[in-house]
Short mmCIF file of C-alpha atoms in Angstrom, two decimals:
data_model
loop_
_atom_site.label_atom_id
_atom_site.label_comp_id
_atom_site.label_asym_id
_atom_site.label_seq_id
_atom_site.Cartn_x
_atom_site.Cartn_y
_atom_site.Cartn_z
CA UNK A 1454 0.00 0.00 0.00
CA UNK A 1455 1.28 3.47 -0.92
CA UNK A 1456 1.68 5.60 2.22
CA UNK A 1457 2.59 9.12 1.06
CA UNK A 1458 2.18 11.53 -1.83
CA UNK A 1459 5.95 11.60 -2.32
CA UNK A 1460 6.06 7.83 -2.74
CA UNK A 1461 3.10 7.99 -5.14
CA UNK A 1462 4.74 10.69 -7.27
CA UNK A 1463 8.01 8.72 -7.44
CA UNK A 1464 6.21 5.55 -8.55
CA UNK A 1465 4.15 7.42 -11.15
CA UNK A 1466 7.20 9.28 -12.50
CA UNK A 1467 9.23 6.07 -12.77
CA UNK A 1468 6.48 4.32 -14.70
CA UNK A 1469 5.60 7.14 -17.06
CA UNK A 1470 9.20 8.34 -17.40
CA UNK A 1471 10.29 4.86 -18.50
CA UNK A 1472 7.27 4.64 -20.83
CA UNK A 1473 8.12 7.95 -22.54
CA UNK A 1474 11.86 7.24 -22.68
CA UNK A 1475 11.07 3.98 -24.47
CA UNK A 1476 8.75 5.76 -26.93
CA UNK A 1477 11.48 8.29 -27.66
CA UNK A 1478 13.83 5.57 -28.89
CA UNK A 1479 11.91 5.24 -32.18
CA UNK A 1480 10.68 8.83 -32.65
CA UNK A 1481 13.71 10.03 -34.71
CA UNK A 1482 13.92 6.93 -36.90
CA UNK A 1483 10.49 5.29 -37.20
CA UNK A 1484 9.78 6.44 -40.76
CA UNK A 1485 13.35 5.73 -41.82
CA UNK A 1486 13.15 2.25 -40.27
CA UNK A 1487 10.06 1.41 -42.34
CA UNK A 1488 11.73 2.71 -45.49
CA UNK A 1489 14.80 0.64 -44.60
CA UNK A 1490 12.56 -2.43 -44.42
CA UNK A 1491 11.63 -1.89 -48.06
CA UNK A 1492 8.35 0.03 -47.89
CA UNK A 1493 7.84 3.16 -49.97
CA UNK A 1494 6.78 6.56 -48.64
CA UNK A 1495 3.20 6.07 -49.84
CA UNK A 1496 2.85 2.79 -47.96
CA UNK A 1497 4.39 4.35 -44.86
CA UNK A 1498 1.89 7.21 -45.03
CA UNK A 1499 -1.01 4.76 -45.24
CA UNK A 1500 0.40 2.76 -42.32
CA UNK A 1501 0.68 5.89 -40.13
CA UNK A 1502 -2.90 6.85 -41.03
CA UNK A 1503 -4.13 3.37 -40.10
CA UNK A 1504 -2.31 3.59 -36.76
CA UNK A 1505 -3.86 6.97 -36.00
CA UNK A 1506 -7.32 5.78 -36.98
CA UNK A 1507 -6.95 2.72 -34.75
CA UNK A 1508 -6.12 4.92 -31.77
CA UNK A 1509 -9.01 7.25 -32.55
CA UNK A 1510 -11.57 4.43 -32.85
CA UNK A 1511 -10.42 2.52 -29.77
CA UNK A 1512 -9.62 5.46 -27.47
CA UNK A 1513 -12.97 5.52 -25.66
CA UNK A 1514 -13.73 1.77 -25.55
CA UNK A 1515 -10.31 1.01 -24.07
CA UNK A 1516 -10.81 3.75 -21.47
CA UNK A 1517 -14.00 1.98 -20.45
CA UNK A 1518 -12.07 -1.28 -20.09
CA UNK A 1519 -9.60 0.44 -17.77
CA UNK A 1520 -12.48 1.57 -15.56
CA UNK A 1521 -13.86 -1.97 -15.33
CA UNK A 1522 -10.80 -4.23 -15.41
CA UNK A 1523 -8.34 -2.01 -13.57
CA UNK A 1524 -5.77 0.52 -14.72
CA UNK A 1525 -2.69 -1.60 -14.03
CA UNK A 1526 -4.05 -4.70 -15.75
CA UNK A 1527 -5.07 -2.79 -18.89
CA UNK A 1528 -1.75 -0.93 -19.03
CA UNK A 1529 0.21 -4.19 -18.95
CA UNK A 1530 -2.02 -5.57 -21.72
CA UNK A 1531 -1.22 -2.39 -23.68
CA UNK A 1532 2.53 -2.97 -23.36
CA UNK A 1533 2.04 -6.55 -24.62
CA UNK A 1534 0.29 -5.11 -27.70
CA UNK A 1535 3.23 -2.73 -28.22
CA UNK A 1536 5.73 -5.59 -28.06
CA UNK A 1537 3.69 -7.73 -30.47
CA UNK A 1538 3.35 -4.84 -32.93
CA UNK A 1539 7.04 -3.97 -33.01
CA UNK A 1540 8.04 -7.64 -33.27
CA UNK A 1541 5.74 -7.87 -36.28
CA UNK A 1542 7.39 -4.79 -37.81
CA UNK A 1543 10.78 -6.50 -37.58
CA UNK A 1544 9.30 -9.49 -39.38
CA UNK A 1545 7.25 -7.44 -41.84
CA UNK A 1546 7.84 -8.74 -45.34
CA UNK A 1547 4.59 -7.55 -46.87
CA UNK A 1548 2.42 -4.47 -46.62
CA UNK A 1549 -0.42 -6.50 -45.07
CA UNK A 1550 1.86 -7.58 -42.20
CA UNK A 1551 2.92 -3.95 -41.72
CA UNK A 1552 -0.74 -2.89 -41.45
CA UNK A 1553 -1.35 -5.64 -38.88
CA UNK A 1554 1.66 -4.38 -36.92
CA UNK A 1555 0.52 -0.74 -36.80
CA UNK A 1556 -2.98 -1.84 -35.77
CA UNK A 1557 -1.43 -3.69 -32.82
CA UNK A 1558 0.65 -0.63 -31.90
CA UNK A 1559 -2.36 1.67 -32.25
CA UNK A 1560 -4.36 -0.64 -29.98
CA UNK A 1561 -1.55 -0.49 -27.44
CA UNK A 1562 -1.59 3.31 -27.54
CA UNK A 1563 -5.33 3.41 -27.00
CA UNK A 1564 -5.14 0.93 -24.11
CA UNK A 1565 -2.33 2.80 -22.37
CA UNK A 1566 -3.92 6.23 -22.79
CA UNK A 1567 -5.00 7.58 -19.41
CA UNK A 1568 -4.75 4.27 -17.54
CA UNK A 1569 -1.81 5.03 -15.24
CA UNK A 1570 -2.86 8.70 -15.09
CA UNK A 1571 -6.24 7.61 -13.71
CA UNK A 1572 -4.49 5.37 -11.17
CA UNK A 1573 -2.33 8.31 -10.04
CA UNK A 1574 -5.27 10.66 -9.45
CA UNK A 1575 -7.31 7.97 -7.69
CA UNK A 1576 -4.42 7.22 -5.33
CA UNK A 1577 -3.89 10.95 -4.80
CA UNK A 1578 -7.51 11.29 -3.72
CA UNK A 1579 -7.26 8.24 -1.48
CA UNK A 1580 -4.31 9.85 0.31
CA UNK A 1581 -6.39 12.99 0.89
CA UNK A 1582 -4.59 15.42 -1.42
CA UNK A 1583 -6.33 18.67 -2.30
CA UNK A 1584 -6.42 20.46 -5.67
CA UNK A 1585 -3.32 22.52 -4.95
CA UNK A 1586 -1.30 19.45 -3.99
CA UNK A 1587 -2.49 17.54 -7.07
CA UNK A 1588 -1.53 20.41 -9.37
CA UNK A 1589 1.97 20.59 -7.88
CA UNK A 1590 2.49 16.86 -8.31
CA UNK A 1591 1.17 16.96 -11.88
CA UNK A 1592 3.56 19.86 -12.56
CA UNK A 1593 6.53 17.82 -11.27
CA UNK A 1594 5.47 14.89 -13.46
CA UNK A 1595 5.09 17.40 -16.31
CA UNK A 1596 8.80 18.13 -15.98
CA UNK A 1597 10.00 14.54 -15.60
CA UNK A 1598 7.94 13.01 -18.43
CA UNK A 1599 8.87 15.37 -21.33
CA UNK A 1600 12.50 15.30 -20.22
CA UNK A 1601 12.40 11.49 -20.32
CA UNK A 1602 10.87 11.67 -23.79
CA UNK A 1603 13.57 14.09 -24.87
CA UNK A 1604 16.29 11.82 -23.47
CA UNK A 1605 14.81 8.83 -25.29
CA UNK A 1606 14.67 10.82 -28.53
CA UNK A 1607 18.31 11.83 -28.09
CA UNK A 1608 19.31 8.22 -27.43
CA UNK A 1609 17.27 7.11 -30.43
CA UNK A 1610 19.33 9.36 -32.65
CA UNK A 1611 22.62 8.00 -31.31
CA UNK A 1612 21.86 4.24 -31.37
CA UNK A 1613 21.98 3.83 -35.19
CA UNK A 1614 25.39 5.54 -35.32
CA UNK A 1615 26.74 3.05 -32.76
CA UNK A 1616 25.06 -0.09 -34.10
CA UNK A 1617 25.19 0.72 -37.80
CA UNK A 1618 21.50 -0.03 -38.40
CA UNK A 1619 18.22 1.72 -37.66
CA UNK A 1620 16.51 -1.59 -36.83
CA UNK A 1621 18.50 -1.73 -33.60
CA UNK A 1622 16.21 1.00 -32.23
CA UNK A 1623 13.20 -1.30 -32.55
CA UNK A 1624 15.05 -4.16 -30.83
CA UNK A 1625 16.04 -1.84 -27.97
CA UNK A 1626 12.46 -0.60 -27.71
CA UNK A 1627 11.10 -4.16 -27.44
CA UNK A 1628 13.61 -4.97 -24.68
CA UNK A 1629 12.69 -1.80 -22.80
CA UNK A 1630 8.98 -2.65 -23.02
CA UNK A 1631 9.67 -6.12 -21.58
CA UNK A 1632 11.47 -4.43 -18.68
CA UNK A 1633 8.51 -2.05 -18.37
CA UNK A 1634 6.09 -4.92 -17.74
CA UNK A 1635 8.12 -6.17 -14.77
CA UNK A 1636 8.73 -2.61 -13.57
CA UNK A 1637 4.98 -1.91 -13.63
CA UNK A 1638 4.24 -5.07 -11.65
CA UNK A 1639 6.62 -3.85 -8.94
CA UNK A 1640 6.03 -0.08 -8.98
CA UNK A 1641 2.28 0.29 -9.54
CA UNK A 1642 0.25 -0.75 -6.48
CA UNK A 1643 -3.48 -0.74 -7.18
CA UNK A 1644 -6.53 -1.55 -5.07
CA UNK A 1645 -8.57 -4.05 -7.06
CA UNK A 1646 -11.75 -4.24 -4.97
CA UNK A 1647 -13.66 -1.83 -7.27
CA UNK A 1648 -12.74 -3.62 -10.52
CA UNK A 1649 -14.03 -6.78 -12.16
CA UNK A 1650 -11.80 -9.70 -11.23
CA UNK A 1651 -13.06 -11.73 -14.17
CA UNK A 1652 -12.05 -10.55 -17.65
CA UNK A 1653 -15.38 -11.66 -19.16
CA UNK A 1654 -17.34 -9.67 -16.55
CA UNK A 1655 -15.19 -6.64 -17.29
CA UNK A 1656 -15.95 -6.81 -21.01
CA UNK A 1657 -19.67 -7.18 -20.29
CA UNK A 1658 -19.72 -4.19 -17.94
CA UNK A 1659 -17.67 -1.74 -19.95
CA UNK A 1660 -20.43 -0.60 -22.42
CA UNK A 1661 -22.46 0.71 -19.47
CA UNK A 1662 -19.39 2.38 -17.94
CA UNK A 1663 -18.47 3.94 -21.28
CA UNK A 1664 -21.98 5.28 -21.99
CA UNK A 1665 -22.26 6.72 -18.50
CA UNK A 1666 -18.89 8.45 -18.78
CA UNK A 1667 -19.70 10.04 -22.15
CA UNK A 1668 -22.98 11.44 -20.87
CA UNK A 1669 -21.22 12.82 -17.82
CA UNK A 1670 -18.50 14.45 -19.93
CA UNK A 1671 -21.01 16.30 -22.11
CA UNK A 1672 -23.37 17.33 -19.31
CA UNK A 1673 -20.83 18.35 -16.64
CA UNK A 1674 -20.08 22.00 -17.40
CA UNK A 1675 -16.47 22.16 -16.19
CA UNK A 1676 -15.50 18.92 -17.90
CA UNK A 1677 -17.12 19.94 -21.19
CA UNK A 1678 -15.36 23.34 -21.12
CA UNK A 1679 -11.99 21.59 -20.83
CA UNK A 1680 -12.93 19.19 -23.65
CA UNK A 1681 -13.70 22.10 -25.98
CA UNK A 1682 -10.42 23.81 -25.07
CA UNK A 1683 -8.59 20.51 -25.64
CA UNK A 1684 -10.05 20.10 -29.13
CA UNK A 1685 -8.88 23.62 -30.01
CA UNK A 1686 -5.43 22.80 -28.65
CA UNK A 1687 -5.29 19.72 -30.89
CA UNK A 1688 -6.12 21.85 -33.93
CA UNK A 1689 -3.43 24.37 -33.08
CA UNK A 1690 -0.62 21.99 -32.12
CA UNK A 1691 -1.10 19.76 -35.17
CA UNK A 1692 -0.60 22.72 -37.50
CA UNK A 1693 2.54 23.69 -35.60
CA UNK A 1694 4.07 20.20 -35.45
CA UNK A 1695 3.26 19.50 -39.08
CA UNK A 1696 4.63 22.72 -40.55
CA UNK A 1697 7.47 24.10 -38.41
CA UNK A 1698 10.22 22.12 -40.16
CA UNK A 1699 9.06 23.10 -43.69
CA UNK A 1700 8.78 26.71 -42.45
CA UNK A 1701 12.38 26.67 -41.21
CA UNK A 1702 13.54 25.29 -44.55
CA UNK A 1703 11.57 28.02 -46.34
CA UNK A 1704 12.99 30.93 -44.32
CA UNK A 1705 16.52 29.47 -43.87
CA UNK A 1706 17.22 27.08 -46.77
CA UNK A 1707 20.75 26.30 -45.58
CA UNK A 1708 19.73 25.24 -42.07
CA UNK A 1709 21.44 22.04 -40.98
CA UNK A 1710 19.55 19.09 -39.49
CA UNK A 1711 21.38 19.63 -36.19
CA UNK A 1712 19.49 22.92 -35.85
CA UNK A 1713 16.19 21.10 -36.35
CA UNK A 1714 17.32 18.64 -33.68
CA UNK A 1715 18.03 21.45 -31.23
CA UNK A 1716 14.64 23.03 -31.92
CA UNK A 1717 12.93 19.66 -31.40
CA UNK A 1718 14.72 19.21 -28.07
CA UNK A 1719 13.74 22.75 -27.13
CA UNK A 1720 10.10 21.71 -27.64
CA UNK A 1721 10.30 19.30 -24.69
CA UNK A 1722 12.50 21.55 -22.54
CA UNK A 1723 10.25 24.60 -22.95
CA UNK A 1724 7.14 22.62 -21.98
CA UNK A 1725 8.99 21.17 -18.98
CA UNK A 1726 10.07 24.63 -17.78
CA UNK A 1727 6.48 25.86 -18.10
CA UNK A 1728 5.28 22.95 -15.98
CA UNK A 1729 8.01 23.62 -13.42
CA UNK A 1730 6.88 27.23 -12.98
CA UNK A 1731 3.12 26.61 -13.11
CA UNK A 1732 2.72 26.16 -9.33
CA UNK A 1733 4.54 29.42 -8.62
CA UNK A 1734 2.41 31.27 -11.17
CA UNK A 1735 -0.75 29.82 -9.63
CA UNK A 1736 0.41 31.03 -6.21
CA UNK A 1737 0.89 34.53 -7.60
CA UNK A 1738 -2.66 34.34 -9.00
CA UNK A 1739 -4.09 33.36 -5.60
CA UNK A 1740 -4.55 29.74 -6.76
CA UNK A 1741 -7.33 30.80 -9.14
CA UNK A 1742 -7.25 28.39 -12.02
CA UNK A 1743 -9.50 30.14 -14.54
CA UNK A 1744 -7.49 33.40 -14.80
CA UNK A 1745 -4.25 31.45 -15.25
CA UNK A 1746 -5.71 29.13 -17.88
CA UNK A 1747 -7.38 31.97 -19.77
CA UNK A 1748 -4.33 34.27 -19.69
CA UNK A 1749 -1.75 31.74 -20.82
CA UNK A 1750 -3.94 30.12 -23.48
CA UNK A 1751 -4.54 33.64 -24.82
CA UNK A 1752 -0.78 34.29 -24.78
CA UNK A 1753 -0.18 30.99 -26.54
CA UNK A 1754 -2.49 32.09 -29.35
CA UNK A 1755 -0.80 35.49 -29.60
CA UNK A 1756 2.70 34.00 -29.81
CA UNK A 1757 1.42 31.50 -32.38
CA UNK A 1758 0.31 34.41 -34.57
CA UNK A 1759 3.66 36.18 -34.00
CA UNK A 1760 5.45 32.99 -35.07
CA UNK A 1761 3.91 33.31 -38.52
CA UNK A 1762 5.82 36.58 -39.04
CA UNK A 1763 9.24 35.06 -38.31
CA UNK A 1764 11.59 35.41 -41.27
CA UNK A 1765 14.77 33.89 -39.81
CA UNK A 1766 15.60 30.96 -37.56
CA UNK A 1767 16.95 33.45 -35.02
CA UNK A 1768 13.55 35.12 -34.68
CA UNK A 1769 11.61 31.86 -34.96
CA UNK A 1770 13.34 30.01 -32.11
CA UNK A 1771 12.57 32.32 -29.14
CA UNK A 1772 8.92 32.76 -30.16
CA UNK A 1773 8.58 29.01 -30.69
CA UNK A 1774 10.03 28.27 -27.24
CA UNK A 1775 7.87 30.89 -25.48
CA UNK A 1776 4.78 29.50 -27.20
CA UNK A 1777 5.52 26.01 -25.87
CA UNK A 1778 6.46 27.44 -22.47
CA UNK A 1779 2.98 29.01 -22.15
CA UNK A 1780 1.46 25.67 -23.12
CA UNK A 1781 3.48 23.93 -20.39
CA UNK A 1782 2.15 26.37 -17.78
CA UNK A 1783 -1.47 25.43 -18.54
CA UNK A 1784 -1.05 21.64 -18.58
CA UNK A 1785 -1.17 20.76 -14.87
CA UNK A 1786 -3.78 23.39 -13.86
CA UNK A 1787 -6.06 22.22 -16.68
CA UNK A 1788 -5.77 18.55 -15.74
CA UNK A 1789 -6.34 19.42 -12.07
CA UNK A 1790 -9.63 21.13 -12.90
CA UNK A 1791 -10.58 18.27 -15.21
CA UNK A 1792 -9.80 15.51 -12.69
CA UNK A 1793 -11.44 17.15 -9.68
CA UNK A 1794 -14.79 17.01 -11.45
CA UNK A 1795 -14.52 13.35 -12.45
CA UNK A 1796 -15.80 10.49 -10.26
CA UNK A 1797 -13.26 7.71 -9.80
CA UNK A 1798 -15.39 5.08 -11.51
CA UNK A 1799 -15.41 7.15 -14.72
CA UNK A 1800 -11.90 8.58 -14.56
CA UNK A 1801 -10.09 6.48 -17.17
CA UNK A 1802 -13.00 6.74 -19.63
CA UNK A 1803 -13.10 10.52 -19.29
CA UNK A 1804 -9.33 10.85 -19.59
CA UNK A 1805 -9.66 8.83 -22.80
CA UNK A 1806 -12.47 11.17 -23.89
CA UNK A 1807 -10.10 14.10 -23.32
CA UNK A 1808 -7.46 12.37 -25.43
CA UNK A 1809 -10.07 11.67 -28.10
CA UNK A 1810 -10.98 15.37 -28.33
CA UNK A 1811 -7.26 16.22 -28.61
CA UNK A 1812 -6.69 13.68 -31.38
CA UNK A 1813 -9.88 14.57 -33.25
CA UNK A 1814 -8.89 18.24 -33.12
CA UNK A 1815 -5.40 17.26 -34.23
CA UNK A 1816 -6.69 15.31 -37.21
CA UNK A 1817 -8.95 18.18 -38.30
CA UNK A 1818 -6.16 20.70 -37.75
CA UNK A 1819 -3.63 18.68 -39.73
CA UNK A 1820 -5.93 18.51 -42.76
CA UNK A 1821 -6.98 22.17 -42.54
CA UNK A 1822 -3.47 23.54 -41.91
CA UNK A 1823 -2.04 21.43 -44.72
CA UNK A 1824 -4.61 22.66 -47.21
CA UNK A 1825 -4.25 26.32 -46.18
CA UNK A 1826 -0.45 26.05 -46.37
CA UNK A 1827 -0.74 24.47 -49.82
CA UNK A 1828 -3.18 26.99 -51.24
CA UNK A 1829 -1.94 30.10 -49.42
CA UNK A 1830 1.11 29.78 -47.14
CA UNK A 1831 2.35 28.33 -43.85
CA UNK A 1832 2.13 31.75 -42.12
CA UNK A 1833 -1.52 32.02 -43.23
CA UNK A 1834 -2.25 28.62 -41.69
CA UNK A 1835 -0.56 29.69 -38.45
CA UNK A 1836 -2.44 32.99 -38.23
CA UNK A 1837 -5.74 31.11 -38.40
CA UNK A 1838 -4.58 28.41 -35.95
CA UNK A 1839 -3.23 31.02 -33.55
CA UNK A 1840 -6.44 33.02 -33.74
CA UNK A 1841 -8.47 29.91 -32.94
CA UNK A 1842 -6.23 29.11 -29.96
CA UNK A 1843 -6.58 32.65 -28.64
CA UNK A 1844 -10.38 32.51 -28.94
CA UNK A 1845 -10.47 29.08 -27.25
CA UNK A 1846 -9.15 30.73 -24.07
CA UNK A 1847 -12.67 31.98 -23.43
CA UNK A 1848 -13.95 28.40 -23.05
CA UNK A 1849 -12.32 28.53 -19.61
CA UNK A 1850 -14.84 31.19 -18.57
CA UNK A 1851 -17.46 28.42 -18.58
CA UNK A 1852 -15.71 26.75 -15.63
CA UNK A 1853 -17.42 27.01 -12.26
CA UNK A 1854 -16.20 25.92 -8.86
CA UNK A 1855 -16.70 22.16 -8.46
CA UNK A 1856 -19.26 20.64 -6.16
CA UNK A 1857 -18.12 19.33 -2.79
CA UNK A 1858 -19.14 15.87 -3.96
CA UNK A 1859 -16.41 15.70 -6.61
CA UNK A 1860 -13.79 18.11 -5.31
CA UNK A 1861 -10.59 16.55 -4.06
CA UNK A 1862 -10.68 17.10 -0.34
CA UNK A 1863 -7.69 18.13 1.75
CA UNK A 1864 -6.86 16.20 4.90
CA UNK A 1865 -7.84 17.42 8.32
#
């Protein structure tokens, strides 16, 4: 049994830090690895689309499973799906096998989404932590996790130079995921009395759990406000992530890939710094969440628009980093507000619903930004995305103080 918030935070950070470090191993080379296996760029594009669609379709159902079968059990199943998918990629000799592999990986992503996060918040509530304490712990995790992802990405770029082949990254990833299963069994301690002990019972119960969670998410005012803001964030971030590298090449044609690598690393570092300072900023604001969320989402939109006017890498980089810094500041306060209005028995489903809104917004934003960039320009796409992000700040004005029934209570 976990006895303190410090112990809980350490266990959560170890699990999610290891998870993100492992993911980072293939981030720099995944597309290149598939090309190295003999697939063409068109096939790779289809495979990535299939993976994304799999996650989108299964996001909510798998969240319901986590609420019925248990977060730890579902997360371990997710890691098994990851291992199976990447093993299949190594053996992929045909396009059909590749599609089967990315479906397995997409299923793993959907299963893992929100499962351990839900466990963390539930344990935090059980230990009697209040909103302020939860936000601080989420902010600490918000520093550890992106830094772990950044470290994994850095390692993923080095491994092929040492081994001489990109495929080594996938082998290392599989080994790390095997370690992760045993690490999760040791680190994650979960009370199982509220979950179905029988897998068949869990599958039978999850449609009811899922339907109940969706109704709650739409009807509960605070939760729905966050969902709308999350969808807007997905639209904005997808346009940024999709187009920043082409924009750099347009404004600075001679830019080396090492510069792109530094900017990519700065993405994670800037978000981590924002998370690190979020608690202090909340203190300065009298621990009022809505003004902080509104102000920094508005600033994020403004800096996004300013980014579209950058004409050199030297002017792009600081605006880009500040934009991501403002995003990092909002992450833990937003998830604190979201989680304090979610009952424990619906938590994983509603965290998956939040992820679904983010991904749906991201998909819509990727298509829209790509078309606007094609027919007009990348800056035009960013002006529209930035304007939408700035306007989405006003969704936070819909948030009201939570009821005593759902608010995380402080001890004593």
